Tab-separated table of C-alpha atoms and ligand atoms in Angstrom:
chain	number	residue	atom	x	y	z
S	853	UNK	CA	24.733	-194.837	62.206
S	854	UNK	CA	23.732	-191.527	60.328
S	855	UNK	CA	24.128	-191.578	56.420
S	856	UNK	CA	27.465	-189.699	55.466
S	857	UNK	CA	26.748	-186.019	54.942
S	858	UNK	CA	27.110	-184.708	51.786
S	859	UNK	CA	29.109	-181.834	50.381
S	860	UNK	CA	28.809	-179.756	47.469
S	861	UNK	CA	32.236	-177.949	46.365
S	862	UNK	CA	32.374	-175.435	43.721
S	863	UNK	CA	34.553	-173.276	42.123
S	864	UNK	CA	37.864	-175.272	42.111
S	865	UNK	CA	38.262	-175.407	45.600
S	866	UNK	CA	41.697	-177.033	46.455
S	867	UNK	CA	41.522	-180.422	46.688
S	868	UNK	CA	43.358	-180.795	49.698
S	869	UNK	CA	39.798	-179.630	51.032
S	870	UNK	CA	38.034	-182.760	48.743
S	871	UNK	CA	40.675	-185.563	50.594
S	872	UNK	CA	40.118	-184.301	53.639
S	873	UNK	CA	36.800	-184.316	54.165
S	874	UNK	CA	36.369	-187.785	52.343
S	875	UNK	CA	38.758	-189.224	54.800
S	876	UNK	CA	36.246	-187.901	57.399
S	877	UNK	CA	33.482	-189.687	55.945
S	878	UNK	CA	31.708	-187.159	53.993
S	879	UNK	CA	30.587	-187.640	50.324
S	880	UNK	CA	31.589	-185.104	47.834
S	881	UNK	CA	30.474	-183.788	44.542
S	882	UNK	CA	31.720	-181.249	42.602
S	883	UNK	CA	30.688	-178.576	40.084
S	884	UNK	CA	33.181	-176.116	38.138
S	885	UNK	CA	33.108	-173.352	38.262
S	886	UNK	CA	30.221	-170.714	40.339
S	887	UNK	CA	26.361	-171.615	40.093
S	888	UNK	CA	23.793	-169.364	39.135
S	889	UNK	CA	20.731	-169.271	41.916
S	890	UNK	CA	18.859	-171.897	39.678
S	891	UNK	CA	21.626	-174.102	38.966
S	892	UNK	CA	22.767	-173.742	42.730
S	893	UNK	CA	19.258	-174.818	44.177
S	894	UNK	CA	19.188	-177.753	41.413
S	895	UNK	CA	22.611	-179.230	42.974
S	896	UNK	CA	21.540	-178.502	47.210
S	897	UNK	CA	19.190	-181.519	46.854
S	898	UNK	CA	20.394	-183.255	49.331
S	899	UNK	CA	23.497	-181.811	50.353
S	900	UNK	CA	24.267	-181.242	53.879
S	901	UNK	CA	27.605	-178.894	53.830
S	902	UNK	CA	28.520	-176.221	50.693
S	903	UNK	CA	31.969	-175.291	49.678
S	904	UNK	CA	32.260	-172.151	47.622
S	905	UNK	CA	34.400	-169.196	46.693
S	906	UNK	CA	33.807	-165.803	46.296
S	907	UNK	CA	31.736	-165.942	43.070
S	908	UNK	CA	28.715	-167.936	44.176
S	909	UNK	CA	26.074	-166.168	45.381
S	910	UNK	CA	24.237	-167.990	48.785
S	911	UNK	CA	20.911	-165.823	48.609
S	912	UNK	CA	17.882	-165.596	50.881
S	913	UNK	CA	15.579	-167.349	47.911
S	914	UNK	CA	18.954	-170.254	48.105
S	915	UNK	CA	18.822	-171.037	51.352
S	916	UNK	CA	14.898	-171.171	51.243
S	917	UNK	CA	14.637	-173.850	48.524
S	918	UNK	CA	17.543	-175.726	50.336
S	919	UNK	CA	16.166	-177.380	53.355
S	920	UNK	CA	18.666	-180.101	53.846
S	921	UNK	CA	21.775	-176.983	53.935
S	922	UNK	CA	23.325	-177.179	57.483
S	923	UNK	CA	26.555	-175.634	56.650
S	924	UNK	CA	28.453	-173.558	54.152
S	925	UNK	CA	32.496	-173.028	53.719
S	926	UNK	CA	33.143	-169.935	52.094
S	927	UNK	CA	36.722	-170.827	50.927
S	928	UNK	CA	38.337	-167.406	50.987
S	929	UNK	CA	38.286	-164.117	53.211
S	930	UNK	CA	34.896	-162.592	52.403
S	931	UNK	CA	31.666	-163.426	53.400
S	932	UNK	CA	29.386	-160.703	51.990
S	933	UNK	CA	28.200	-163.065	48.687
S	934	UNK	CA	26.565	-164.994	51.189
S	935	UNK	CA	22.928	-164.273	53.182
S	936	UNK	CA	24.871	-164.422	56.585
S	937	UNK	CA	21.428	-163.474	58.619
S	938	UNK	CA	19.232	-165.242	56.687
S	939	UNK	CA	21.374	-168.450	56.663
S	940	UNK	CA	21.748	-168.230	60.395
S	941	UNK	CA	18.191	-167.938	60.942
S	942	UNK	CA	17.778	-171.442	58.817
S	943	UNK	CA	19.954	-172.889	61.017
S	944	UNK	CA	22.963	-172.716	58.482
S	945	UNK	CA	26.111	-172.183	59.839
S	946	UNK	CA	28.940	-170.156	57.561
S	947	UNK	CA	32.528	-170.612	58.045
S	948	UNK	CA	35.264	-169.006	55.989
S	949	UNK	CA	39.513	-168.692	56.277
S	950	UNK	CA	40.149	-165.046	57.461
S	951	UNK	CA	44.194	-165.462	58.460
S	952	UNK	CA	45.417	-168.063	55.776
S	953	UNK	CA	46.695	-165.322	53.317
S	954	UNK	CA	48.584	-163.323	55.804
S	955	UNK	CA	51.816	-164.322	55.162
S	956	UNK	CA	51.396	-164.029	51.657
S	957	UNK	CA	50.224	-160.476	52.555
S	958	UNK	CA	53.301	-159.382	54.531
S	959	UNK	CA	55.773	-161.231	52.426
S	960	UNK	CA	54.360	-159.055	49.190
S	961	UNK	CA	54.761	-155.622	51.552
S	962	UNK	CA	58.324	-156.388	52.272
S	963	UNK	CA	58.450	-156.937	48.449
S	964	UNK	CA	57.628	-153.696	47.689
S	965	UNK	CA	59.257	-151.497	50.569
S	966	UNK	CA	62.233	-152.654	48.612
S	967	UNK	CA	60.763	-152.417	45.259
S	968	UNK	CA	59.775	-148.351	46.260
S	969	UNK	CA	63.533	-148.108	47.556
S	970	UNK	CA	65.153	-148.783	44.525
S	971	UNK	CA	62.481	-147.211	42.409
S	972	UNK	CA	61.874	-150.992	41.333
S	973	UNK	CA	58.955	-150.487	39.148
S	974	UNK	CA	60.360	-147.767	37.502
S	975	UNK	CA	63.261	-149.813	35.844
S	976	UNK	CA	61.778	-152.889	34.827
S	977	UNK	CA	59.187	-150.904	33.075
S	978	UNK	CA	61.897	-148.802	30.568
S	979	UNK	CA	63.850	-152.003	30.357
S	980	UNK	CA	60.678	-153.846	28.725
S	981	UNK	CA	60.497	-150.727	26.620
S	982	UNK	CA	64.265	-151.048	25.606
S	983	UNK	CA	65.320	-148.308	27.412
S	984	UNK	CA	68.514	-148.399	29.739
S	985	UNK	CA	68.980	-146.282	32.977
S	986	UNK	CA	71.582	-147.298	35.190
S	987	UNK	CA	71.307	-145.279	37.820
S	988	UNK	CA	71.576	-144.825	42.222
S	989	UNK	CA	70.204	-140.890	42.649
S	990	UNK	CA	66.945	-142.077	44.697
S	991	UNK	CA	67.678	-145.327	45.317
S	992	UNK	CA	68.220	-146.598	49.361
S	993	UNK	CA	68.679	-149.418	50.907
S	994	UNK	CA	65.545	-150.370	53.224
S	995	UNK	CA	68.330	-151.512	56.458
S	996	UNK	CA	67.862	-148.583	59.031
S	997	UNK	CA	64.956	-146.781	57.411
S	998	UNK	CA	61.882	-146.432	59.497
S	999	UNK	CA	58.560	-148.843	58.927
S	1000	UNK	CA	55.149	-147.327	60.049
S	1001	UNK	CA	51.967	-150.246	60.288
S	1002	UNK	CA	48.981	-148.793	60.587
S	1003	UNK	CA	46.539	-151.694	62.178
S	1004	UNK	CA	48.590	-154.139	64.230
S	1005	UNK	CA	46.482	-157.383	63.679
S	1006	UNK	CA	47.558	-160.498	61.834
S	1007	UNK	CA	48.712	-159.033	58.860
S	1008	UNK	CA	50.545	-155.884	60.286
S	1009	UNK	CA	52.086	-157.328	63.250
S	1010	UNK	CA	53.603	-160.352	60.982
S	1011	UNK	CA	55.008	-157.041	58.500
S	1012	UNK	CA	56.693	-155.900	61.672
S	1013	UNK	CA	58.851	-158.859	62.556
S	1014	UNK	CA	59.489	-158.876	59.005
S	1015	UNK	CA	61.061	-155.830	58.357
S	1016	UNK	CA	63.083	-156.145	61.319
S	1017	UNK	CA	65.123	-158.874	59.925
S	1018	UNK	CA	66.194	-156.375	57.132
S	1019	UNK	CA	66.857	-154.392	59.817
S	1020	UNK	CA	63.998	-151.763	59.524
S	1021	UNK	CA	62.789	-149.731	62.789
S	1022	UNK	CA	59.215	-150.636	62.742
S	1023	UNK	CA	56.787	-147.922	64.362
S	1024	UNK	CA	53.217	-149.207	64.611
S	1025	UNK	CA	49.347	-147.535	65.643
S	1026	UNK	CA	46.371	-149.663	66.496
S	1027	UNK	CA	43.248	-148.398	67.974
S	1028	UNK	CA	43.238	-151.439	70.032
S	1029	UNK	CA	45.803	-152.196	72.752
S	1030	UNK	CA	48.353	-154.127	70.925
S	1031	UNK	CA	51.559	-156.423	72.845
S	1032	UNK	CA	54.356	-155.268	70.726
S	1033	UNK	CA	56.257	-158.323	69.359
S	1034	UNK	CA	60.531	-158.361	69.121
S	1035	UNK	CA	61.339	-154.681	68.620
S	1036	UNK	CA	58.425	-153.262	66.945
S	1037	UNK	CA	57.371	-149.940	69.038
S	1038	UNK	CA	53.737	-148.545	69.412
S	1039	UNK	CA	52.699	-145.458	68.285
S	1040	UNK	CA	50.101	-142.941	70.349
S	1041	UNK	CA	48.705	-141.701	67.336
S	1042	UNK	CA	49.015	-142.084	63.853
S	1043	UNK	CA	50.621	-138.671	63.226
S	1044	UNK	CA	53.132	-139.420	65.324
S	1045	UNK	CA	53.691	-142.393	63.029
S	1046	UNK	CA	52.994	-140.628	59.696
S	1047	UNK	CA	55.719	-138.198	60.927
S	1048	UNK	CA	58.121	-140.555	62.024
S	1049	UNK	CA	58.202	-143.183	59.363
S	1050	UNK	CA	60.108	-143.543	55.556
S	1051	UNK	CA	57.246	-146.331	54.470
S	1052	UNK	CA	53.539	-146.401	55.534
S	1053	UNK	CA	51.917	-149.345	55.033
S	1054	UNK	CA	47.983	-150.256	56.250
S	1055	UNK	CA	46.893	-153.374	57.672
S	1056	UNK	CA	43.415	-152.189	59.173
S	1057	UNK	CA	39.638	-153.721	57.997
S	1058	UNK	CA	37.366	-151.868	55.917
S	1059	UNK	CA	34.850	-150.271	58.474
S	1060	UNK	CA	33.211	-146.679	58.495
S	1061	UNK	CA	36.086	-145.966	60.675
S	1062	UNK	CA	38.829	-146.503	58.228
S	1063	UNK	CA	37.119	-144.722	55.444
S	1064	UNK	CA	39.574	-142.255	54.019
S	1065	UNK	CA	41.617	-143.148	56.823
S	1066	UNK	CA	44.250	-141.473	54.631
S	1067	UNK	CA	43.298	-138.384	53.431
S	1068	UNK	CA	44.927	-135.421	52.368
S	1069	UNK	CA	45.810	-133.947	55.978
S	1070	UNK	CA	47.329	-137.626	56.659
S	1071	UNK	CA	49.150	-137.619	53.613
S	1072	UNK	CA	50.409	-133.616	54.193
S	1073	UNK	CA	51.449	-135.505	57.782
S	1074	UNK	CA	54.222	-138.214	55.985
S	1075	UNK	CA	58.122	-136.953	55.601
S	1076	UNK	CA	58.901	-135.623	52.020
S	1077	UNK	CA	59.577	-138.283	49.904
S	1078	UNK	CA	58.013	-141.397	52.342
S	1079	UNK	CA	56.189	-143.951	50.800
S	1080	UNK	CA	53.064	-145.592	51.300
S	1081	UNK	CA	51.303	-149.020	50.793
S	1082	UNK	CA	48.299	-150.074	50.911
S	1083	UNK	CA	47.227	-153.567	51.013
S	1084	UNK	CA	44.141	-153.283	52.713
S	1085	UNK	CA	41.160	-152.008	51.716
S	1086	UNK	CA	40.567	-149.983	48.847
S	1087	UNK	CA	38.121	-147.669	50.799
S	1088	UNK	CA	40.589	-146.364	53.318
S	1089	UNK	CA	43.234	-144.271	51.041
S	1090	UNK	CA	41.789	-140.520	49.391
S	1091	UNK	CA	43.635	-142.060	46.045
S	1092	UNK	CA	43.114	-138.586	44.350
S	1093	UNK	CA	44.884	-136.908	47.359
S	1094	UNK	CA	47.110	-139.658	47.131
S	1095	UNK	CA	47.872	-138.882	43.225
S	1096	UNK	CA	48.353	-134.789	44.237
S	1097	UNK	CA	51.386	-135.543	46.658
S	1098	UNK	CA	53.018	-137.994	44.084
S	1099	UNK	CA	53.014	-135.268	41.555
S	1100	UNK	CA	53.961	-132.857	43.250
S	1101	UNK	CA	57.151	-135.232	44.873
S	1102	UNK	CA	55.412	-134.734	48.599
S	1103	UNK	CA	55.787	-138.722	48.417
S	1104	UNK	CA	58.326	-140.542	46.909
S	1105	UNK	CA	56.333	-143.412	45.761
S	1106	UNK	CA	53.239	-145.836	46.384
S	1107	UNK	CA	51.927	-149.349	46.216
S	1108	UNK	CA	48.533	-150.105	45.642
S	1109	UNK	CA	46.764	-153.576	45.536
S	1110	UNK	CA	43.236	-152.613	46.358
S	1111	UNK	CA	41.066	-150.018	45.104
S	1112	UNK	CA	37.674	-148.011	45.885
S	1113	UNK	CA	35.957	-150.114	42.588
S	1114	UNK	CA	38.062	-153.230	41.473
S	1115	UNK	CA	36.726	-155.227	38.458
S	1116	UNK	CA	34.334	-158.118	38.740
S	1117	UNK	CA	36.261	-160.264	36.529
S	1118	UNK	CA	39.872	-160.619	35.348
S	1119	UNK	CA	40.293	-158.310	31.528
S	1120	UNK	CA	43.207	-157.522	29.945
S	1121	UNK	CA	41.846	-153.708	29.330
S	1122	UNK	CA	39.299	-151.147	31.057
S	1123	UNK	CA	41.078	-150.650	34.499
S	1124	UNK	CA	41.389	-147.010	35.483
S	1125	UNK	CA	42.910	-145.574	38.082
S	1126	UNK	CA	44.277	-141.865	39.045
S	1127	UNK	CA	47.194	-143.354	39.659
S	1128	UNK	CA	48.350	-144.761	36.234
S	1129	UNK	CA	51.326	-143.013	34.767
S	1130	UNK	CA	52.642	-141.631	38.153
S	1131	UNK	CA	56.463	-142.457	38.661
S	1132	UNK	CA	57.920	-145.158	41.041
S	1133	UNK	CA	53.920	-146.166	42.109
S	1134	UNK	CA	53.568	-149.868	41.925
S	1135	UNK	CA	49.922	-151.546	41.023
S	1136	UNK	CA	48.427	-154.722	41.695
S	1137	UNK	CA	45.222	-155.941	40.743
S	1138	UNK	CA	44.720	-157.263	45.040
S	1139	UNK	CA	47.133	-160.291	44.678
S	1140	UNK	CA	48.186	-159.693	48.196
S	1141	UNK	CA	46.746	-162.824	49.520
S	1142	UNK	CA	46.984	-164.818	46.117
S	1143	UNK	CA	49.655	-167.489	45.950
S	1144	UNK	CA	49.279	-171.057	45.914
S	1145	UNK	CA	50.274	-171.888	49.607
S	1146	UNK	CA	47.571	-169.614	50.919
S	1147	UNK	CA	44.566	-171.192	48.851
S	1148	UNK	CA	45.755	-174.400	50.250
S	1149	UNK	CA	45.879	-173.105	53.667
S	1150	UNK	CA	42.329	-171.971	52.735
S	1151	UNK	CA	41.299	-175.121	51.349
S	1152	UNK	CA	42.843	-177.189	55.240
S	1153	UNK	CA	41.554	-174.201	57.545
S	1154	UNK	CA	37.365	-174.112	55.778
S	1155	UNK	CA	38.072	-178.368	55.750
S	1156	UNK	CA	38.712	-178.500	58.991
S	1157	UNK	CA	35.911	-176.188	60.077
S	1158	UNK	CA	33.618	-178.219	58.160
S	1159	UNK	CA	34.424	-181.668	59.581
S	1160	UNK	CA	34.796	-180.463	63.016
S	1161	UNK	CA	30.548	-178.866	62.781
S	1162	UNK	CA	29.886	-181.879	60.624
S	1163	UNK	CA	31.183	-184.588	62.726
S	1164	UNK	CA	30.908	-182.943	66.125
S	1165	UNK	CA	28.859	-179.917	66.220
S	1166	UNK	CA	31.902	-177.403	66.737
S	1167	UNK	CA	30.771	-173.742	65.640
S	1168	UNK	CA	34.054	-172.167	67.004
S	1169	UNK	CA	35.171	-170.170	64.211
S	1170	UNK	CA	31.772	-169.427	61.836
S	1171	UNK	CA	30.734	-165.827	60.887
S	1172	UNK	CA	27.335	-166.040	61.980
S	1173	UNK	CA	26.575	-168.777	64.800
S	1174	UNK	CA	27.059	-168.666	67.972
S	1175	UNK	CA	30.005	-170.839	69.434
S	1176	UNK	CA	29.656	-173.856	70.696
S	1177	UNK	CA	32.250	-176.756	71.503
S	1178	UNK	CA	32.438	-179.637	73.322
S	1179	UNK	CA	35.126	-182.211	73.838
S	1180	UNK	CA	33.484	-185.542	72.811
S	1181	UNK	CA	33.724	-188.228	75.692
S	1182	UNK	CA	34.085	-192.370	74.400
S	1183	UNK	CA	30.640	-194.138	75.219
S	1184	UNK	CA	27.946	-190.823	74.668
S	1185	UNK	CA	26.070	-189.808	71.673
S	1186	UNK	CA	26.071	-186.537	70.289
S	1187	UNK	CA	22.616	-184.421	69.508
S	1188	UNK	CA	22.807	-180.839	67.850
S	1189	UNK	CA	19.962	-178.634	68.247
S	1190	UNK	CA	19.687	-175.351	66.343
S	1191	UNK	CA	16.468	-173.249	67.659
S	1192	UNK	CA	14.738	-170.007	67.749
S	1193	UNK	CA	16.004	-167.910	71.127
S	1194	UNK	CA	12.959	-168.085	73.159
S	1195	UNK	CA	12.091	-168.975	76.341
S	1196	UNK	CA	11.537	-172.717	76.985
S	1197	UNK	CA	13.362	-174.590	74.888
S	1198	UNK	CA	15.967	-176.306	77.222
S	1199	UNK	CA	12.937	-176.925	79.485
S	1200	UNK	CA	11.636	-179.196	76.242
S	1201	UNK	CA	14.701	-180.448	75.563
S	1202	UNK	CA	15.285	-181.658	79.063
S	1203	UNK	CA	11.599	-183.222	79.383
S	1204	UNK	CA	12.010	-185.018	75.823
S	1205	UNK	CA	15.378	-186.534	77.186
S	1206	UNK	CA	13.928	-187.779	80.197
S	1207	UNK	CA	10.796	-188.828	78.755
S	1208	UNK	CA	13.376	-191.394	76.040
S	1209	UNK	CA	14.620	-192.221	79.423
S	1210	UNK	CA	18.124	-190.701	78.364
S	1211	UNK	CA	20.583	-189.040	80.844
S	1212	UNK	CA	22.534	-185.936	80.163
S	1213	UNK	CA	26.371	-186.347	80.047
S	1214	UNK	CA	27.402	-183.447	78.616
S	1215	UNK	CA	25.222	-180.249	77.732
S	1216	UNK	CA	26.660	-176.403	75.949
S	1217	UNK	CA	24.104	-174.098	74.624
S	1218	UNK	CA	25.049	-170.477	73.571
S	1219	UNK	CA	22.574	-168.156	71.694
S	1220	UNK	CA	22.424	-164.538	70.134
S	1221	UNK	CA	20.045	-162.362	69.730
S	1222	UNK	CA	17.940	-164.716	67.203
S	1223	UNK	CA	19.180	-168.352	67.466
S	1224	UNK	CA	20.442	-170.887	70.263
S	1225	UNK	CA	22.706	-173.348	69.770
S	1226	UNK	CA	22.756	-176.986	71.890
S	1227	UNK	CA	25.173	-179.627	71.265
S	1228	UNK	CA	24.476	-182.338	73.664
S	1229	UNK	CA	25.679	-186.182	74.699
S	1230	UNK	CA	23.684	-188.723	75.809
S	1231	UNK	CA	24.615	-191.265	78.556
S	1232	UNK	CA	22.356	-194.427	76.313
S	1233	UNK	CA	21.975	-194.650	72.163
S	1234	UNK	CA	18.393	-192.571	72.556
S	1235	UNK	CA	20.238	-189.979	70.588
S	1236	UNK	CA	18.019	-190.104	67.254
S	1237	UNK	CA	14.664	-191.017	69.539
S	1238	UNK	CA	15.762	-187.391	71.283
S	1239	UNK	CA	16.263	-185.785	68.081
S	1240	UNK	CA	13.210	-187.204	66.042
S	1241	UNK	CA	11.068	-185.715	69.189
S	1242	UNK	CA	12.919	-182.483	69.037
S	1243	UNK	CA	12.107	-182.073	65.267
S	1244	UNK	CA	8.437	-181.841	66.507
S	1245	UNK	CA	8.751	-179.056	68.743
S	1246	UNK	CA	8.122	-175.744	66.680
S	1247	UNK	CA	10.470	-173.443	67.861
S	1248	UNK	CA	13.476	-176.049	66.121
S	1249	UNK	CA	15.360	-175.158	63.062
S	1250	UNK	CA	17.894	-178.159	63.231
S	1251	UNK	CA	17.860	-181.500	65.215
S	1252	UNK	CA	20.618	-184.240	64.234
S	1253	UNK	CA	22.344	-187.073	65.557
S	1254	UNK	CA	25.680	-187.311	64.947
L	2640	LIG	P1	43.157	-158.029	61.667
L	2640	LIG	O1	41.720	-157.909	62.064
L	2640	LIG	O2	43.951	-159.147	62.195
L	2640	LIG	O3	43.911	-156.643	62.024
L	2640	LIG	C1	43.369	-155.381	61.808
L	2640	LIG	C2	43.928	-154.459	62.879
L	2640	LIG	O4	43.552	-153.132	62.577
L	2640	LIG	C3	43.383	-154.764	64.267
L	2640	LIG	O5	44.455	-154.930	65.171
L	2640	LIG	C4	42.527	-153.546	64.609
L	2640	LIG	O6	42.525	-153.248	65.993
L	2640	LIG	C5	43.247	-152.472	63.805
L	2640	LIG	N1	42.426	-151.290	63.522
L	2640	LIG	C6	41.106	-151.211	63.273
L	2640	LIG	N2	40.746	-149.937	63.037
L	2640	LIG	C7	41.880	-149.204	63.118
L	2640	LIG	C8	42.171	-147.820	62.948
L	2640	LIG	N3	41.199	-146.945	62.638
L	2640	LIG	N4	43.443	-147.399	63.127
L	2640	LIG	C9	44.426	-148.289	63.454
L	2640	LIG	N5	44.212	-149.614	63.630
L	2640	LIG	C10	42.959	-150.050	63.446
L	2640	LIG	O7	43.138	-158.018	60.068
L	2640	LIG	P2	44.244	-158.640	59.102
L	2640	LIG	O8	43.974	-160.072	58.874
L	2640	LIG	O9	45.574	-158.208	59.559
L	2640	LIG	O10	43.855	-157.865	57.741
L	2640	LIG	C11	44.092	-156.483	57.579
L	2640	LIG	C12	43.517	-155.985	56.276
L	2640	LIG	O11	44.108	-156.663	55.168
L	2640	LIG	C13	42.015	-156.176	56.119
L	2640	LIG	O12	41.463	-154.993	55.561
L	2640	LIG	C14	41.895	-157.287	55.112
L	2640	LIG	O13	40.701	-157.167	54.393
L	2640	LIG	C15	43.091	-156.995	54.229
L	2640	LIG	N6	43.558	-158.135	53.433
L	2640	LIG	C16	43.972	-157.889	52.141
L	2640	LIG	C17	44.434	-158.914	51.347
L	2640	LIG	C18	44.926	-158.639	49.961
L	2640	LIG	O14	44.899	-159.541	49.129
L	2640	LIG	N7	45.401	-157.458	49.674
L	2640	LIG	C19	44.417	-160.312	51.818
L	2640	LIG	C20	44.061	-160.462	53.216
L	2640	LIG	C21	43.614	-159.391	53.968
């Protein structure tokens, strides 16, 4: 029986994540707080699996001094504090949450399509300066107005059904084929839905693509006194374009939770933005995926990920390795083989098998462009004979015996 493998979580990861992967068997420390790269290497002695957030940084020189690392959870959305190429090439596979905050997305958009309709912001602002303005001249209701999503994945499509219980007409673009769900209606082009719709709101990833997505010509595109929200990426709205049509009244308002350059670090002072100051335009510091029920759905989804590759091999799911998974079968022992993608290696693996006189019950490999990945059973308990023999061979990163 293999020792328990041992986890390292830091940065207050939920600790539905900690009882979880006890009751799997794993042992698990914990550290507050991020790690420097000194302190960080100092606490992988020995540890198998690392949980972090989105403040620890997994470098190159990290996963070099930390031979034992076989797996990291990145217990968030983002992956980019982490050496994704150089941990796959150690053999170290990276898993993170990408859909657990997407209700808590959409449920903040519908927030504020109703918050822009009834100039929301506005109000509570002079009422916490004492001032008193009771009044309905730009103020709608959101039932029958017109919702445009730009980017129809998880996030979007779930804004879509949504609105349509406040009875919103949702329009939607995606540059991928998208099955429209209830009564949401596809777009052929984003004019068309820039054109069509009262609200705006973007749902697409950050990629070179999206870049300015919304520019000025987009912007010139929307109906006098539309409003849009972005919850996305910071990168894809022109906000100084944006800031020319709300003060000029093209637009009749805005919601912004990301930005171009957001701060490091919460402070109470220092935040700029060109759109301070500008009526009914709502500001968050990206809270869109921040509530409590998402970081536990985090802290179950990364959990799970990390028991199922700890305890059975299972890459389905990880950012940088290629997927593997394999139903276990009752009676067959499990090997896991991470290697370099060259020629020959199942043709050692095989000959080491048969020469432990082992039989193959089960075998999945799948590789990329650098690394393979084997998980294997075993008809006879030659699993760890098979694995100490495939630690020899020199194209191996990884051998265990689960
Ligand atoms: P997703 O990958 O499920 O959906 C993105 C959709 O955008 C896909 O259907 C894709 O085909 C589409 N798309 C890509 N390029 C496009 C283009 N140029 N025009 C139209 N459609 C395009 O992503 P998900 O989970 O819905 O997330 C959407 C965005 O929300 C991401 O940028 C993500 O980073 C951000 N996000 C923000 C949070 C916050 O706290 N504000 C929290 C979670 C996600």
């Amino acid at each position: 029986m293999a020792a328990p493998l041992k986890v390292l979580l830091l940065e207050n990861i939920h600790a539905l994540a900690e009882e979880m992967l006890k009751k799997h068997g794993f042992e698990v420390i914990r550290a507050d707080g991020a790690l420097k790269e000194d302190e960080l290497i100092k606490k992988l002695a020995g540890v198998q699996l690392l949980g972090i957030r989105s403040k620890t940084h997994v470098t190159p020189r990290v996963l070099e001094a930390a031979p034992d690392l076989l797996g990291i959870g990145a217990f968030c959305i983002g992956t980019n504090q982490i050496a994704l190429h150089a941990a796959m090439k150690r053999g170290v596979c990276v898993f993170n949450a990408p859909f657990s905050n997407t209700r808590s997305v959409a449920e903040l958009i519908m927030a504020e399509v109703i918050m822009l309709s009834r100039q929301l912001g506005d109000r509570v602002m002079e009422m916490h300066q004492g001032s008193w303005r009771k009044v309905a001249a730009g103020s709608h209701e959101v039932r029958g107005k017109t919702l445009g999503v730009v980017g129809y994945g998880h996030i979007g499509s779930q804004v879509g059904i949504l609105a349509e219980f406040f009875g919103m007409r949702v329009l939607y673009f995606d540059t991928a084929a998208k099955l429209p769900l209830s009564n949401n209606a596809s777009c052929p082009n984003l004019e068309t839905l820039l054109t069509n719709s009262d609200f705006v709101t973007l749902h697409v990833p950050e990629t070179p693509q999206t870049k300015g997505l919304i520019g000025a010509a987009q912007l010139a595109q929307m109906k006098k006194g539309a409003c849009l929200i972005n919850a996305s990426r910071g990168t894809v709205v022109d906000l100084a374009a944006l800031a020319h049509v709300l003060g000029n009244g093209q637009l009749g308002g805005a919601a912004i939770d990301v930005f171009p350059d957001e701060p490091d670090a919460n402070s109470s002072e220092g935040f700029k933005t060109e759109l301070q100051g500008l009526k009914n335009v709502l500001l968050t510091p990206h809270i869109g995926g921040s509530t409590l029920e998402a970081q536990e759905a985090i802290g179950r989804e990364v959990a799970s990920s990390l028991i199922a590759f700890g305890t059975a091999g299972a890459s389905v799911g990880s950012v940088n390795f290629p997927s593997v998974e394999l139903a276990a079968t009752p009676g067959t022992y499990r090997v896991v083989h991470v290697h370099q993608n060259v020629p020959g290696v199942l043709r050692d693996v095989n000959r080491i098998v048969s020469e432990e006189n082992g039989n193959i019950h089960a075998q999945v490999l799948s590789t990329n462009a650098d690394i393979g990945y084997l998980v294997m059973d075993l008809d006879s308990n030659v699993s760890q004979r098979v694995c100490d023999a495939m630690k020899r061979v020199p194209t191996t990163i990884h051998a265990r015996a689960l």
